[in-house]
Amino acid sequence: EELANFVKQNGHCNIPTNHPELGSFVTRIRSEYKRYQTDAKTSSLTPERIEQLNELGFVFDSRKHEWDAKM
């Protein structure tokens, strides 16, 4: 999977939305995650998929991640 390869190569999973290969994927996943938090029934994400992404260290909220990193 491209996401796992990105993590191996870069040591993190905070992928920018303008990334050439993963940007649209990241944008969609982050959007679906926000939807999941509001109403899980309307999201295409499953708890299992969220767990898989968490295991890779996927950053669902890049703004919060950047803010926390500054603290």
mmCIF file with all atom_site columns, C-alpha atoms in Angstrom:
data_model
loop_
_atom_site.group_PDB
_atom_site.id
_atom_site.type_symbol
_atom_site.label_atom_id
_atom_site.label_alt_id
_atom_site.label_comp_id
_atom_site.label_asym_id
_atom_site.label_entity_id
_atom_site.label_seq_id
_atom_site.pdbx_PDB_ins_code
_atom_site.Cartn_x
_atom_site.Cartn_y
_atom_site.Cartn_z
_atom_site.occupancy
_atom_site.B_iso_or_equiv
_atom_site.pdbx_formal_charge
_atom_site.auth_seq_id
_atom_site.auth_comp_id
_atom_site.auth_asym_id
_atom_site.auth_atom_id
_atom_site.pdbx_PDB_model_num
ATOM 1  C CA . GLU A 1 1  ? 0.000   0.000  0.000  1.00 0.00 ? 1  GLU A CA 1
ATOM 2  C CA . GLU A 1 2  ? 1.243   3.470  -0.904 1.00 0.00 ? 2  GLU A CA 1
ATOM 3  C CA . LEU A 1 3  ? 0.407   4.832  2.536  1.00 0.00 ? 3  LEU A CA 1
ATOM 4  C CA . ALA A 1 4  ? 2.571   2.248  4.312  1.00 0.00 ? 4  ALA A CA 1
ATOM 5  C CA . ASN A 1 5  ? 5.400   2.967  1.869  1.00 0.00 ? 5  ASN A CA 1
ATOM 6  C CA . PHE A 1 6  ? 5.126   6.686  2.590  1.00 0.00 ? 6  PHE A CA 1
ATOM 7  C CA . VAL A 1 7  ? 5.432   5.998  6.322  1.00 0.00 ? 7  VAL A CA 1
ATOM 8  C CA . LYS A 1 8  ? 8.482   3.776  5.773  1.00 0.00 ? 8  LYS A CA 1
ATOM 9  C CA . GLN A 1 9  ? 10.200  6.391  3.627  1.00 0.00 ? 9  GLN A CA 1
ATOM 10 C CA . ASN A 1 10 ? 9.291   9.492  5.658  1.00 0.00 ? 10 ASN A CA 1
ATOM 11 C CA . GLY A 1 11 ? 8.892   8.231  9.206  1.00 0.00 ? 11 GLY A CA 1
ATOM 12 C CA . HIS A 1 12 ? 5.470   9.853  9.645  1.00 0.00 ? 12 HIS A CA 1
ATOM 13 C CA . CYS A 1 13 ? 1.944   9.772  8.287  1.00 0.00 ? 13 CYS A CA 1
ATOM 14 C CA . ASN A 1 14 ? 1.158   13.492 8.200  1.00 0.00 ? 14 ASN A CA 1
ATOM 15 C CA . ILE A 1 15 ? 0.693   13.627 4.452  1.00 0.00 ? 15 ILE A CA 1
ATOM 16 C CA . PRO A 1 16 ? 0.055   17.032 2.878  1.00 0.00 ? 16 PRO A CA 1
ATOM 17 C CA . THR A 1 17 ? -3.065  17.393 0.765  1.00 0.00 ? 17 THR A CA 1
ATOM 18 C CA . ASN A 1 18 ? -0.926  18.507 -2.185 1.00 0.00 ? 18 ASN A CA 1
ATOM 19 C CA . HIS A 1 19 ? 1.092   15.270 -2.218 1.00 0.00 ? 19 HIS A CA 1
ATOM 20 C CA . PRO A 1 20 ? 1.182   14.077 -5.855 1.00 0.00 ? 20 PRO A CA 1
ATOM 21 C CA . GLU A 1 21 ? 0.154   10.460 -5.245 1.00 0.00 ? 21 GLU A CA 1
ATOM 22 C CA . LEU A 1 22 ? -1.655  10.532 -1.896 1.00 0.00 ? 22 LEU A CA 1
ATOM 23 C CA . GLY A 1 23 ? -3.142  14.039 -1.719 1.00 0.00 ? 23 GLY A CA 1
ATOM 24 C CA . SER A 1 24 ? -6.632  13.205 -2.949 1.00 0.00 ? 24 SER A CA 1
ATOM 25 C CA . PHE A 1 25 ? -6.723  10.058 -0.790 1.00 0.00 ? 25 PHE A CA 1
ATOM 26 C CA . VAL A 1 26 ? -5.742  12.039 2.311  1.00 0.00 ? 26 VAL A CA 1
ATOM 27 C CA . THR A 1 27 ? -8.328  14.722 1.597  1.00 0.00 ? 27 THR A CA 1
ATOM 28 C CA . ARG A 1 28 ? -11.077 12.131 1.180  1.00 0.00 ? 28 ARG A CA 1
ATOM 29 C CA . ILE A 1 29 ? -10.124 10.167 4.311  1.00 0.00 ? 29 ILE A CA 1
ATOM 30 C CA . ARG A 1 30 ? -9.961  13.310 6.453  1.00 0.00 ? 30 ARG A CA 1
ATOM 31 C CA . SER A 1 31 ? -13.342 14.417 5.144  1.00 0.00 ? 31 SER A CA 1
ATOM 32 C CA . GLU A 1 32 ? -14.874 10.997 5.785  1.00 0.00 ? 32 GLU A CA 1
ATOM 33 C CA . TYR A 1 33 ? -13.403 10.973 9.292  1.00 0.00 ? 33 TYR A CA 1
ATOM 34 C CA . LYS A 1 34 ? -15.048 14.307 10.102 1.00 0.00 ? 34 LYS A CA 1
ATOM 35 C CA . ARG A 1 35 ? -18.310 12.904 8.780  1.00 0.00 ? 35 ARG A CA 1
ATOM 36 C CA . TYR A 1 36 ? -17.791 9.743  10.856 1.00 0.00 ? 36 TYR A CA 1
ATOM 37 C CA . GLN A 1 37 ? -17.366 11.801 14.017 1.00 0.00 ? 37 GLN A CA 1
ATOM 38 C CA . THR A 1 38 ? -20.638 13.616 13.343 1.00 0.00 ? 38 THR A CA 1
ATOM 39 C CA . ASP A 1 39 ? -22.697 10.662 12.121 1.00 0.00 ? 39 ASP A CA 1
ATOM 40 C CA . ALA A 1 40 ? -20.929 7.348  11.577 1.00 0.00 ? 40 ALA A CA 1
ATOM 41 C CA . LYS A 1 41 ? -23.812 6.038  9.462  1.00 0.00 ? 41 LYS A CA 1
ATOM 42 C CA . THR A 1 42 ? -23.131 8.597  6.729  1.00 0.00 ? 42 THR A CA 1
ATOM 43 C CA . SER A 1 43 ? -19.403 7.887  6.474  1.00 0.00 ? 43 SER A CA 1
ATOM 44 C CA . SER A 1 44 ? -17.720 5.272  4.320  1.00 0.00 ? 44 SER A CA 1
ATOM 45 C CA . LEU A 1 45 ? -15.116 4.739  7.059  1.00 0.00 ? 45 LEU A CA 1
ATOM 46 C CA . THR A 1 46 ? -15.482 1.782  9.365  1.00 0.00 ? 46 THR A CA 1
ATOM 47 C CA . PRO A 1 47 ? -14.069 1.447  12.877 1.00 0.00 ? 47 PRO A CA 1
ATOM 48 C CA . GLU A 1 48 ? -11.746 -1.252 11.527 1.00 0.00 ? 48 GLU A CA 1
ATOM 49 C CA . ARG A 1 49 ? -10.382 1.042  8.803  1.00 0.00 ? 49 ARG A CA 1
ATOM 50 C CA . ILE A 1 50 ? -9.905  3.864  11.310 1.00 0.00 ? 50 ILE A CA 1
ATOM 51 C CA . GLU A 1 51 ? -7.950  1.458  13.528 1.00 0.00 ? 51 GLU A CA 1
ATOM 52 C CA . GLN A 1 52 ? -5.750  0.428  10.579 1.00 0.00 ? 52 GLN A CA 1
ATOM 53 C CA . LEU A 1 53 ? -5.036  4.066  9.783  1.00 0.00 ? 53 LEU A CA 1
ATOM 54 C CA . ASN A 1 54 ? -4.326  4.823  13.446 1.00 0.00 ? 54 ASN A CA 1
ATOM 55 C CA . GLU A 1 55 ? -1.838  1.946  13.551 1.00 0.00 ? 55 GLU A CA 1
ATOM 56 C CA . LEU A 1 56 ? 0.068   3.641  10.719 1.00 0.00 ? 56 LEU A CA 1
ATOM 57 C CA . GLY A 1 57 ? -0.050  6.930  12.598 1.00 0.00 ? 57 GLY A CA 1
ATOM 58 C CA . PHE A 1 58 ? -2.381  8.578  10.099 1.00 0.00 ? 58 PHE A CA 1
ATOM 59 C CA . VAL A 1 59 ? -3.050  12.235 10.948 1.00 0.00 ? 59 VAL A CA 1
ATOM 60 C CA . PHE A 1 60 ? -6.791  12.793 10.664 1.00 0.00 ? 60 PHE A CA 1
ATOM 61 C CA . ASP A 1 61 ? -6.652  16.450 11.756 1.00 0.00 ? 61 ASP A CA 1
ATOM 62 C CA . SER A 1 62 ? -3.544  18.107 10.364 1.00 0.00 ? 62 SER A CA 1
ATOM 63 C CA . ARG A 1 63 ? -4.302  21.484 11.974 1.00 0.00 ? 63 ARG A CA 1
ATOM 64 C CA . LYS A 1 64 ? -4.623  19.954 15.436 1.00 0.00 ? 64 LYS A CA 1
ATOM 65 C CA . HIS A 1 65 ? -1.486  17.908 14.807 1.00 0.00 ? 65 HIS A CA 1
ATOM 66 C CA . GLU A 1 66 ? 0.498   21.018 13.883 1.00 0.00 ? 66 GLU A CA 1
ATOM 67 C CA . TRP A 1 67 ? -0.901  22.934 16.862 1.00 0.00 ? 67 TRP A CA 1
ATOM 68 C CA . ASP A 1 68 ? -0.039  20.116 19.271 1.00 0.00 ? 68 ASP A CA 1
ATOM 69 C CA . ALA A 1 69 ? 3.461   19.895 17.821 1.00 0.00 ? 69 ALA A CA 1
ATOM 70 C CA . LYS A 1 70 ? 4.038   23.563 18.657 1.00 0.00 ? 70 LYS A CA 1
ATOM 71 C CA . MET A 1 71 ? 3.038   23.110 22.287 1.00 0.00 ? 71 MET A CA 1
#
